[in-house]
PDB file of C-alpha atoms and ligand atoms in Angstrom:
ATOM      1  CA  UNK M 223      13.781   6.907  59.552  1.00 82.00           C
ATOM      2  CA  UNK M 224      14.732   8.064  62.793  1.00 92.00           C
ATOM      3  CA  UNK M 225      15.608   6.227  65.827  1.00 94.00           C
ATOM      4  CA  UNK M 226      12.977   6.470  68.406  1.00 97.00           C
ATOM      5  CA  UNK M 227      13.268   5.837  72.332  1.00 98.00           C
ATOM      6  CA  UNK M 228      10.162   5.149  74.849  1.00 98.00           C
ATOM      7  CA  UNK M 229      10.514   6.281  78.126  1.00 97.00           C
ATOM      8  CA  UNK M 230       8.242   4.329  79.972  1.00 95.00           C
ATOM      9  CA  UNK M 231       6.867   5.982  83.218  1.00 91.00           C
ATOM     10  CA  UNK M 232       4.250   4.621  85.816  1.00 89.00           C
ATOM     11  CA  UNK M 233       2.018   2.212  84.352  1.00 85.00           C
ATOM     12  CA  UNK M 234       4.496   1.297  81.645  1.00 88.00           C
ATOM     13  CA  UNK M 235       7.391   0.145  83.510  1.00 88.00           C
ATOM     14  CA  UNK M 236       7.550  -2.839  80.318  1.00 88.00           C
ATOM     15  CA  UNK M 237       5.913  -2.499  77.500  1.00 91.00           C
ATOM     16  CA  UNK M 238       3.798  -5.272  76.088  1.00 89.00           C
ATOM     17  CA  UNK M 239       4.445  -6.580  72.911  1.00 89.00           C
ATOM     18  CA  UNK M 240       7.704  -5.412  72.686  1.00 94.00           C
ATOM     19  CA  UNK M 241      10.188  -8.374  71.540  1.00 95.00           C
ATOM     20  CA  UNK M 242      13.486  -7.671  73.220  1.00 96.00           C
ATOM     21  CA  UNK M 243      16.739  -8.132  71.360  1.00 97.00           C
ATOM     22  CA  UNK M 244      19.294  -7.010  73.983  1.00 97.00           C
ATOM     23  CA  UNK M 245      18.941  -5.239  77.211  1.00 96.00           C
ATOM     24  CA  UNK M 246      21.880  -3.226  78.419  1.00 96.00           C
ATOM     25  CA  UNK M 247      23.116  -1.140  81.761  1.00 96.00           C
ATOM     26  CA  UNK M 248      24.419   1.729  80.676  1.00 96.00           C
ATOM     27  CA  UNK M 249      27.446   3.366  82.814  1.00 96.00           C
ATOM     28  CA  UNK M 250      27.321   7.403  81.534  1.00 97.00           C
ATOM     29  CA  UNK M 251      29.567  10.488  83.064  1.00 95.00           C
ATOM     30  CA  UNK M 252      26.480  11.023  84.947  1.00 96.00           C
ATOM     31  CA  UNK M 253      26.290   7.791  86.537  1.00 97.00           C
ATOM     32  CA  UNK M 254      24.273   4.434  85.583  1.00 97.00           C
ATOM     33  CA  UNK M 255      21.091   5.061  83.941  1.00 97.00           C
ATOM     34  CA  UNK M 256      18.160   4.020  86.040  1.00 96.00           C
ATOM     35  CA  UNK M 257      17.250   1.082  83.542  1.00 94.00           C
ATOM     36  CA  UNK M 258      18.478  -0.559  81.147  1.00 96.00           C
ATOM     37  CA  UNK M 259      18.356   0.517  77.471  1.00 97.00           C
ATOM     38  CA  UNK M 260      16.093  -2.240  75.770  1.00 97.00           C
ATOM     39  CA  UNK M 261      16.676  -2.675  72.310  1.00 97.00           C
ATOM     40  CA  UNK M 262      13.692  -4.071  70.396  1.00 97.00           C
ATOM     41  CA  UNK M 263      10.947  -4.241  68.112  1.00 95.00           C
ATOM     42  CA  UNK M 264       7.286  -3.863  67.728  1.00 93.00           C
ATOM     43  CA  UNK M 265       5.534  -4.988  64.433  1.00 89.00           C
ATOM     44  CA  UNK M 266       9.124  -5.136  63.166  1.00 90.00           C
ATOM     45  CA  UNK M 267       9.532  -1.754  64.282  1.00 93.00           C
ATOM     46  CA  UNK M 268      12.928  -1.179  65.785  1.00 94.00           C
ATOM     47  CA  UNK M 269      12.840   0.471  68.865  1.00 97.00           C
ATOM     48  CA  UNK M 270      14.658   1.725  72.303  1.00 98.00           C
ATOM     49  CA  UNK M 271      13.078   1.564  75.490  1.00 97.00           C
ATOM     50  CA  UNK M 272      14.173   2.919  78.819  1.00 97.00           C
ATOM     51  CA  UNK M 273      11.939   2.037  82.272  1.00 96.00           C
ATOM     52  CA  UNK M 274      12.432   5.668  84.151  1.00 96.00           C
ATOM     53  CA  UNK M 275      11.568   4.504  87.132  1.00 94.00           C
ATOM     54  CA  UNK M 276      13.815   1.327  87.060  1.00 91.00           C
ATOM     55  CA  UNK M 277      13.126  -2.411  86.950  1.00 83.00           C
ATOM     56  CA  UNK M 278      10.246  -3.359  89.556  1.00 84.00           C
ATOM     57  CA  UNK M 279       9.229   0.643  89.896  1.00 83.00           C
ATOM     58  CA  UNK M 280      11.170   1.590  92.595  1.00 91.00           C
ATOM     59  CA  UNK M 281      12.933   4.969  92.187  1.00 94.00           C
ATOM     60  CA  UNK M 282      10.988   7.962  92.782  1.00 96.00           C
ATOM     61  CA  UNK M 283      10.964  11.061  90.555  1.00 97.00           C
ATOM     62  CA  UNK M 284      13.373  13.152  92.928  1.00 97.00           C
ATOM     63  CA  UNK M 285      16.225  10.421  92.606  1.00 97.00           C
ATOM     64  CA  UNK M 286      15.496   9.317  89.130  1.00 97.00           C
ATOM     65  CA  UNK M 287      19.053   9.966  87.090  1.00 98.00           C
ATOM     66  CA  UNK M 288      17.497  11.988  84.364  1.00 98.00           C
ATOM     67  CA  UNK M 289      20.879  13.072  83.234  1.00 98.00           C
ATOM     68  CA  UNK M 290      22.009   9.230  82.932  1.00 98.00           C
ATOM     69  CA  UNK M 291      19.237   8.021  81.521  1.00 98.00           C
ATOM     70  CA  UNK M 292      18.654  11.011  78.438  1.00 98.00           C
ATOM     71  CA  UNK M 293      22.743  10.364  77.946  1.00 98.00           C
ATOM     72  CA  UNK M 294      22.374   6.623  76.901  1.00 98.00           C
ATOM     73  CA  UNK M 295      19.595   6.744  75.058  1.00 98.00           C
ATOM     74  CA  UNK M 296      21.388   9.595  73.066  1.00 98.00           C
ATOM     75  CA  UNK M 297      24.531   7.153  73.074  1.00 97.00           C
ATOM     76  CA  UNK M 298      22.426   4.236  72.112  1.00 98.00           C
ATOM     77  CA  UNK M 299      21.602   6.316  68.803  1.00 97.00           C
ATOM     78  CA  UNK M 300      18.156   7.904  69.777  1.00 98.00           C
ATOM     79  CA  UNK M 301      17.056  10.904  68.089  1.00 98.00           C
ATOM     80  CA  UNK M 302      13.367  11.265  68.802  1.00 98.00           C
ATOM     81  CA  UNK M 303      12.445  10.425  72.569  1.00 98.00           C
ATOM     82  CA  UNK M 304       8.899   9.453  73.553  1.00 98.00           C
ATOM     83  CA  UNK M 305       7.978   9.906  77.476  1.00 98.00           C
ATOM     84  CA  UNK M 306       4.985   8.603  78.882  1.00 98.00           C
ATOM     85  CA  UNK M 307       3.756  10.428  82.175  1.00 97.00           C
ATOM     86  CA  UNK M 308       1.120   9.112  84.324  1.00 97.00           C
ATOM     87  CA  UNK M 309      -0.531  12.567  85.646  1.00 98.00           C
ATOM     88  CA  UNK M 310      -3.030  14.082  87.497  1.00 98.00           C
ATOM     89  CA  UNK M 311      -5.728  16.156  85.866  1.00 98.00           C
ATOM     90  CA  UNK M 312      -6.337  19.808  86.816  1.00 98.00           C
ATOM     91  CA  UNK M 313      -8.337  20.716  83.888  1.00 98.00           C
ATOM     92  CA  UNK M 314     -12.091  20.056  83.051  1.00 97.00           C
ATOM     93  CA  UNK M 315     -11.446  18.129  79.868  1.00 98.00           C
ATOM     94  CA  UNK M 316      -8.778  16.019  80.488  1.00 98.00           C
ATOM     95  CA  UNK M 317     -10.580  12.893  82.514  1.00 97.00           C
ATOM     96  CA  UNK M 318      -8.951  10.258  84.062  1.00 97.00           C
ATOM     97  CA  UNK M 319      -8.226   7.330  81.044  1.00 97.00           C
ATOM     98  CA  UNK M 320      -7.892   9.952  78.237  1.00 98.00           C
ATOM     99  CA  UNK M 321      -4.499  11.112  76.964  1.00 98.00           C
ATOM    100  CA  UNK M 322      -2.710  14.166  75.581  1.00 98.00           C
ATOM    101  CA  UNK M 323       0.134  16.007  73.920  1.00 98.00           C
ATOM    102  CA  UNK M 324       1.319  18.605  76.509  1.00 98.00           C
ATOM    103  CA  UNK M 325       2.430  21.772  74.574  1.00 98.00           C
ATOM    104  CA  UNK M 326       4.515  23.328  77.453  1.00 98.00           C
ATOM    105  CA  UNK M 327       5.471  22.917  80.627  1.00 98.00           C
ATOM    106  CA  UNK M 328       6.112  24.824  84.291  1.00 98.00           C
ATOM    107  CA  UNK M 329       9.324  23.520  86.327  1.00 98.00           C
ATOM    108  CA  UNK M 330       8.363  23.390  90.093  1.00 98.00           C
ATOM    109  CA  UNK M 331      10.889  20.637  91.070  1.00 98.00           C
ATOM    110  CA  UNK M 332      13.767  21.633  92.882  1.00 98.00           C
ATOM    111  CA  UNK M 333      17.201  20.542  93.957  1.00 97.00           C
ATOM    112  CA  UNK M 334      17.792  18.183  90.638  1.00 98.00           C
ATOM    113  CA  UNK M 335      20.614  17.401  88.772  1.00 97.00           C
ATOM    114  CA  UNK M 336      18.929  19.369  85.983  1.00 97.00           C
ATOM    115  CA  UNK M 337      21.839  20.265  83.114  1.00 96.00           C
ATOM    116  CA  UNK M 338      24.654  19.046  81.224  1.00 94.00           C
ATOM    117  CA  UNK M 339      25.986  22.604  81.391  1.00 91.00           C
ATOM    118  CA  UNK M 340      27.051  22.385  85.247  1.00 85.00           C
ATOM    119  CA  UNK M 341      29.919  25.296  84.808  1.00 79.00           C
ATOM    120  CA  UNK M 342      32.826  22.939  84.162  1.00 79.00           C
ATOM    121  CA  UNK M 343      36.285  24.170  83.535  1.00 77.00           C
ATOM    122  CA  UNK M 344      37.266  24.067  79.645  1.00 77.00           C
ATOM    123  CA  UNK M 345      33.355  23.722  78.814  1.00 79.00           C
ATOM    124  CA  UNK M 346      31.380  26.491  77.010  1.00 80.00           C
ATOM    125  CA  UNK M 347      28.127  27.910  78.670  1.00 82.00           C
ATOM    126  CA  UNK M 348      24.702  27.244  76.362  1.00 84.00           C
ATOM    127  CA  UNK M 349      21.873  28.763  77.294  1.00 91.00           C
ATOM    128  CA  UNK M 350      19.373  26.209  75.588  1.00 93.00           C
ATOM    129  CA  UNK M 351      16.397  27.654  73.865  1.00 96.00           C
ATOM    130  CA  UNK M 352      13.194  25.965  75.628  1.00 98.00           C
ATOM    131  CA  UNK M 353      10.422  27.696  73.721  1.00 98.00           C
ATOM    132  CA  UNK M 354       8.783  24.414  72.606  1.00 98.00           C
ATOM    133  CA  UNK M 355       9.772  22.306  75.337  1.00 98.00           C
ATOM    134  CA  UNK M 356       7.992  20.013  73.392  1.00 98.00           C
ATOM    135  CA  UNK M 357       8.769  19.280  69.756  1.00 98.00           C
ATOM    136  CA  UNK M 358       5.851  20.319  67.337  1.00 98.00           C
ATOM    137  CA  UNK M 359       6.420  17.981  64.697  1.00 98.00           C
ATOM    138  CA  UNK M 360       6.734  15.155  66.725  1.00 98.00           C
ATOM    139  CA  UNK M 361       3.306  16.173  68.326  1.00 98.00           C
ATOM    140  CA  UNK M 362       2.000  16.583  65.306  1.00 98.00           C
ATOM    141  CA  UNK M 363       2.884  12.260  64.437  1.00 98.00           C
ATOM    142  CA  UNK M 364       1.978  11.634  67.457  1.00 98.00           C
ATOM    143  CA  UNK M 365      -1.234  13.556  66.989  1.00 98.00           C
ATOM    144  CA  UNK M 366      -1.797  11.932  64.088  1.00 98.00           C
ATOM    145  CA  UNK M 367      -0.895   8.634  64.751  1.00 98.00           C
ATOM    146  CA  UNK M 368      -3.579   8.604  67.661  1.00 98.00           C
ATOM    147  CA  UNK M 369      -5.900   9.141  64.739  1.00 98.00           C
ATOM    148  CA  UNK M 370      -5.167   6.232  62.704  1.00 97.00           C
ATOM    149  CA  UNK M 371      -5.228   3.861  65.750  1.00 97.00           C
ATOM    150  CA  UNK M 372      -9.074   5.327  66.587  1.00 97.00           C
ATOM    151  CA  UNK M 373      -7.336   6.962  69.985  1.00 98.00           C
ATOM    152  CA  UNK M 374      -8.911  10.407  71.159  1.00 97.00           C
ATOM    153  CA  UNK M 375      -5.769  12.560  72.308  1.00 97.00           C
ATOM    154  CA  UNK M 376      -6.004  15.894  73.170  1.00 97.00           C
ATOM    155  CA  UNK M 377      -3.335  18.121  71.422  1.00 94.00           C
ATOM    156  CA  UNK M 378      -2.854  20.834  73.744  1.00 94.00           C
ATOM    157  CA  UNK M 379      -2.483  21.320  77.797  1.00 98.00           C
ATOM    158  CA  UNK M 380       0.327  22.615  79.670  1.00 98.00           C
ATOM    159  CA  UNK M 381       1.994  20.250  82.264  1.00 98.00           C
ATOM    160  CA  UNK M 382       3.207  21.246  86.143  1.00 98.00           C
ATOM    161  CA  UNK M 383       6.057  19.005  87.040  1.00 98.00           C
ATOM    162  CA  UNK M 384       6.108  18.541  91.355  1.00 98.00           C
ATOM    163  CA  UNK M 385       8.978  17.544  93.204  1.00 98.00           C
ATOM    164  CA  UNK M 386       6.708  14.680  94.655  1.00 96.00           C
ATOM    165  CA  UNK M 387       6.957  11.930  95.914  1.00 97.00           C
ATOM    166  CA  UNK M 388       3.583  13.162  97.580  1.00 97.00           C
ATOM    167  CA  UNK M 389       0.862  13.975  95.647  1.00 97.00           C
ATOM    168  CA  UNK M 390      -0.259  18.299  96.369  1.00 98.00           C
ATOM    169  CA  UNK M 391      -2.817  19.500  98.820  1.00 97.00           C
ATOM    170  CA  UNK M 392      -5.919  20.979  97.072  1.00 97.00           C
ATOM    171  CA  UNK M 393      -4.396  24.780  97.323  1.00 98.00           C
ATOM    172  CA  UNK M 394      -1.582  23.764  95.596  1.00 98.00           C
ATOM    173  CA  UNK M 395      -3.500  22.253  93.007  1.00 98.00           C
ATOM    174  CA  UNK M 396      -5.773  25.386  92.990  1.00 98.00           C
ATOM    175  CA  UNK M 397      -2.236  27.738  92.537  1.00 98.00           C
ATOM    176  CA  UNK M 398      -1.046  25.542  89.316  1.00 98.00           C
ATOM    177  CA  UNK M 399      -4.454  25.828  87.657  1.00 98.00           C
ATOM    178  CA  UNK M 400      -4.235  29.806  88.419  1.00 98.00           C
ATOM    179  CA  UNK M 401      -0.696  29.494  87.084  1.00 98.00           C
ATOM    180  CA  UNK M 402      -2.778  27.582  83.908  1.00 98.00           C
ATOM    181  CA  UNK M 403      -1.502  24.120  84.417  1.00 98.00           C
ATOM    182  CA  UNK M 404      -3.817  21.508  83.304  1.00 98.00           C
ATOM    183  CA  UNK M 405      -1.980  18.698  84.362  1.00 98.00           C
ATOM    184  CA  UNK M 406       0.295  17.727  87.255  1.00 98.00           C
ATOM    185  CA  UNK M 407       3.031  14.933  87.064  1.00 98.00           C
ATOM    186  CA  UNK M 408       6.361  14.536  88.986  1.00 98.00           C
ATOM    187  CA  UNK M 409       9.153  13.284  86.155  1.00 98.00           C
ATOM    188  CA  UNK M 410       8.796  15.855  83.109  1.00 98.00           C
ATOM    189  CA  UNK M 411      11.605  18.173  84.185  1.00 98.00           C
ATOM    190  CA  UNK M 412      14.427  17.597  83.884  1.00 98.00           C
ATOM    191  CA  UNK M 413      13.830  15.094  81.190  1.00 98.00           C
ATOM    192  CA  UNK M 414      12.669  17.496  78.833  1.00 98.00           C
ATOM    193  CA  UNK M 415      15.332  20.179  79.400  1.00 98.00           C
ATOM    194  CA  UNK M 416      18.173  17.308  79.040  1.00 98.00           C
ATOM    195  CA  UNK M 417      16.796  16.327  75.913  1.00 98.00           C
ATOM    196  CA  UNK M 418      17.120  19.262  74.529  1.00 98.00           C
ATOM    197  CA  UNK M 419      20.427  20.249  75.661  1.00 96.00           C
ATOM    198  CA  UNK M 420      21.678  17.111  74.027  1.00 97.00           C
ATOM    199  CA  UNK M 421      19.307  18.091  70.949  1.00 97.00           C
ATOM    200  CA  UNK M 422      17.019  15.359  70.759  1.00 98.00           C
ATOM    201  CA  UNK M 423      13.492  15.854  69.620  1.00 98.00           C
ATOM    202  CA  UNK M 424      11.241  15.120  72.874  1.00 98.00           C
ATOM    203  CA  UNK M 425       7.133  14.741  73.311  1.00 98.00           C
ATOM    204  CA  UNK M 426       5.390  13.866  76.294  1.00 98.00           C
ATOM    205  CA  UNK M 427       2.070  11.377  75.812  1.00 98.00           C
ATOM    206  CA  UNK M 428       0.430  12.010  78.987  1.00 98.00           C
ATOM    207  CA  UNK M 429      -2.214   9.656  80.808  1.00 98.00           C
ATOM    208  CA  UNK M 430      -4.117  11.272  82.955  1.00 98.00           C
ATOM    209  CA  UNK M 431      -4.873   8.468  85.806  1.00 97.00           C
ATOM    210  CA  UNK M 432      -6.589  11.152  88.391  1.00 98.00           C
ATOM    211  CA  UNK M 433      -8.637  14.039  89.458  1.00 98.00           C
ATOM    212  CA  UNK M 434      -5.286  16.148  91.086  1.00 98.00           C
ATOM    213  CA  UNK M 435      -6.055  16.913  94.633  1.00 98.00           C
ATOM    214  CA  UNK M 436      -9.219  18.483  95.834  1.00 97.00           C
ATOM    215  CA  UNK M 437     -10.831  18.244  92.190  1.00 97.00           C
ATOM    216  CA  UNK M 438     -12.536  15.410  91.785  1.00 90.00           C
ATOM    217  CA  UNK M 439     -14.667  13.400  94.302  1.00 89.00           C
ATOM    218  CA  UNK M 440     -13.500   9.923  94.494  1.00 82.00           C
ATOM    219  CA  UNK M 441      -9.756   8.871  96.116  1.00 91.00           C
ATOM    220  CA  UNK M 442      -6.810   9.164  94.329  1.00 94.00           C
ATOM    221  CA  UNK M 443      -5.381   5.671  94.390  1.00 94.00           C
ATOM    222  CA  UNK M 444      -8.838   4.371  93.598  1.00 91.00           C
ATOM    223  CA  UNK M 445      -9.220   6.270  90.612  1.00 92.00           C
ATOM    224  CA  UNK M 446      -5.512   5.411  89.601  1.00 93.00           C
ATOM    225  CA  UNK M 447      -6.327   1.676  89.548  1.00 92.00           C
ATOM    226  CA  UNK M 448      -9.552   2.072  87.933  1.00 92.00           C
ATOM    227  CA  UNK M 449      -8.153   4.225  84.852  1.00 93.00           C
ATOM    228  CA  UNK M 450      -4.088   3.855  84.389  1.00 94.00           C
ATOM    229  CA  UNK M 451      -4.886   0.702  82.237  1.00 94.00           C
ATOM    230  CA  UNK M 452      -7.684   2.238  80.171  1.00 96.00           C
ATOM    231  CA  UNK M 453      -5.044   5.077  79.459  1.00 96.00           C
ATOM    232  CA  UNK M 454      -2.335   3.067  79.229  1.00 96.00           C
ATOM    233  CA  UNK M 455      -3.780   1.078  75.890  1.00 96.00           C
ATOM    234  CA  UNK M 456      -4.572   4.203  74.445  1.00 97.00           C
ATOM    235  CA  UNK M 457      -1.377   4.948  74.509  1.00 97.00           C
ATOM    236  CA  UNK M 458      -0.021   2.149  73.393  1.00 96.00           C
ATOM    237  CA  UNK M 459      -2.157   1.806  70.134  1.00 96.00           C
ATOM    238  CA  UNK M 460      -0.796   5.269  68.923  1.00 97.00           C
ATOM    239  CA  UNK M 461       2.727   4.100  69.947  1.00 97.00           C
ATOM    240  CA  UNK M 462       2.040   1.220  67.454  1.00 96.00           C
ATOM    241  CA  UNK M 463       0.630   2.975  64.662  1.00 96.00           C
ATOM    242  CA  UNK M 464       3.572   5.574  65.270  1.00 97.00           C
ATOM    243  CA  UNK M 465       6.127   2.972  64.604  1.00 95.00           C
ATOM    244  CA  UNK M 466       4.522   2.006  61.609  1.00 92.00           C
ATOM    245  CA  UNK M 467       4.415   5.368  60.339  1.00 85.00           C
TER     246      UNK M 467
HETATM  247  N1  HPA G 706       0.015  14.432  90.740  1.00 75.18           N
HETATM  248  C1  HPA G 706       0.868  14.685  90.378  1.00 75.18           C
HETATM  249  N2  HPA G 706       1.603  13.284  89.997  1.00 75.18           N
HETATM  250  C2  HPA G 706       0.975  12.448  89.571  1.00 75.18           C
HETATM  251  C3  HPA G 706      -0.336  13.001  89.842  1.00 75.18           C
HETATM  252  C4  HPA G 706      -1.225  13.500  90.295  1.00 75.18           C
HETATM  253  O1  HPA G 706      -1.945  13.969  90.836  1.00 75.18           O
HETATM  254  N3  HPA G 706      -0.767  11.391  89.643  1.00 75.18           N
HETATM  255  C5  HPA G 706      -0.393  11.117  89.023  1.00 75.18           C
HETATM  256  N4  HPA G 706       1.249  11.243  88.849  1.00 75.18           N
END
């Protein structure tokens, strides 16, 4: 059994049902991880957990220390990382409250510390392959776990990752749609690439919490309030089955 780490995002700053054994602030060569690395178990199954936005959900997407977070998890023994991400829906099939396992991504972020291969003298330069930003075998196991938990999940989709913290304009969303994106979030990169650089398996469970700007008719924040818990319950059901597999 591989050591599994879950990175919780908006709506999952804590993990209900997680029995905590230890919680440790971790300093890495890249600075402090944005939340403590929590070691615990769910129904007797060991797991690591890290709240991406920090305790109390205070750190905005562009200020998250992604390098420290992935480094800290790898150092704690993680081999597989499951990233939970609340996203806005662009594709019609991805209504608020639904979950998906995206297959691909497009990175629109800028100015973030996005690599461990920074040209430090004496280190080797690597151009990691990123054909599969989300590990196919991990996505497949998650897909099966969702099925076993009676959770409907889409096994597809391309995620746009924008800089935030503001939401997008309707024109920006139309551009993302033309680019082929089905959903939009703010934290998926550089997280996925850093996981790949460290040789970690990585998959994302995306939770649709609103229609992206200009797509829906309601207020975005009202939609988020209304749908986020429904989506997170599906995530938790899937994770319990995944850990038991
Ligand atoms: N856009 C970007 N990120 C998001 C959204 C959105 O509409 N909803 C949740 N995260």
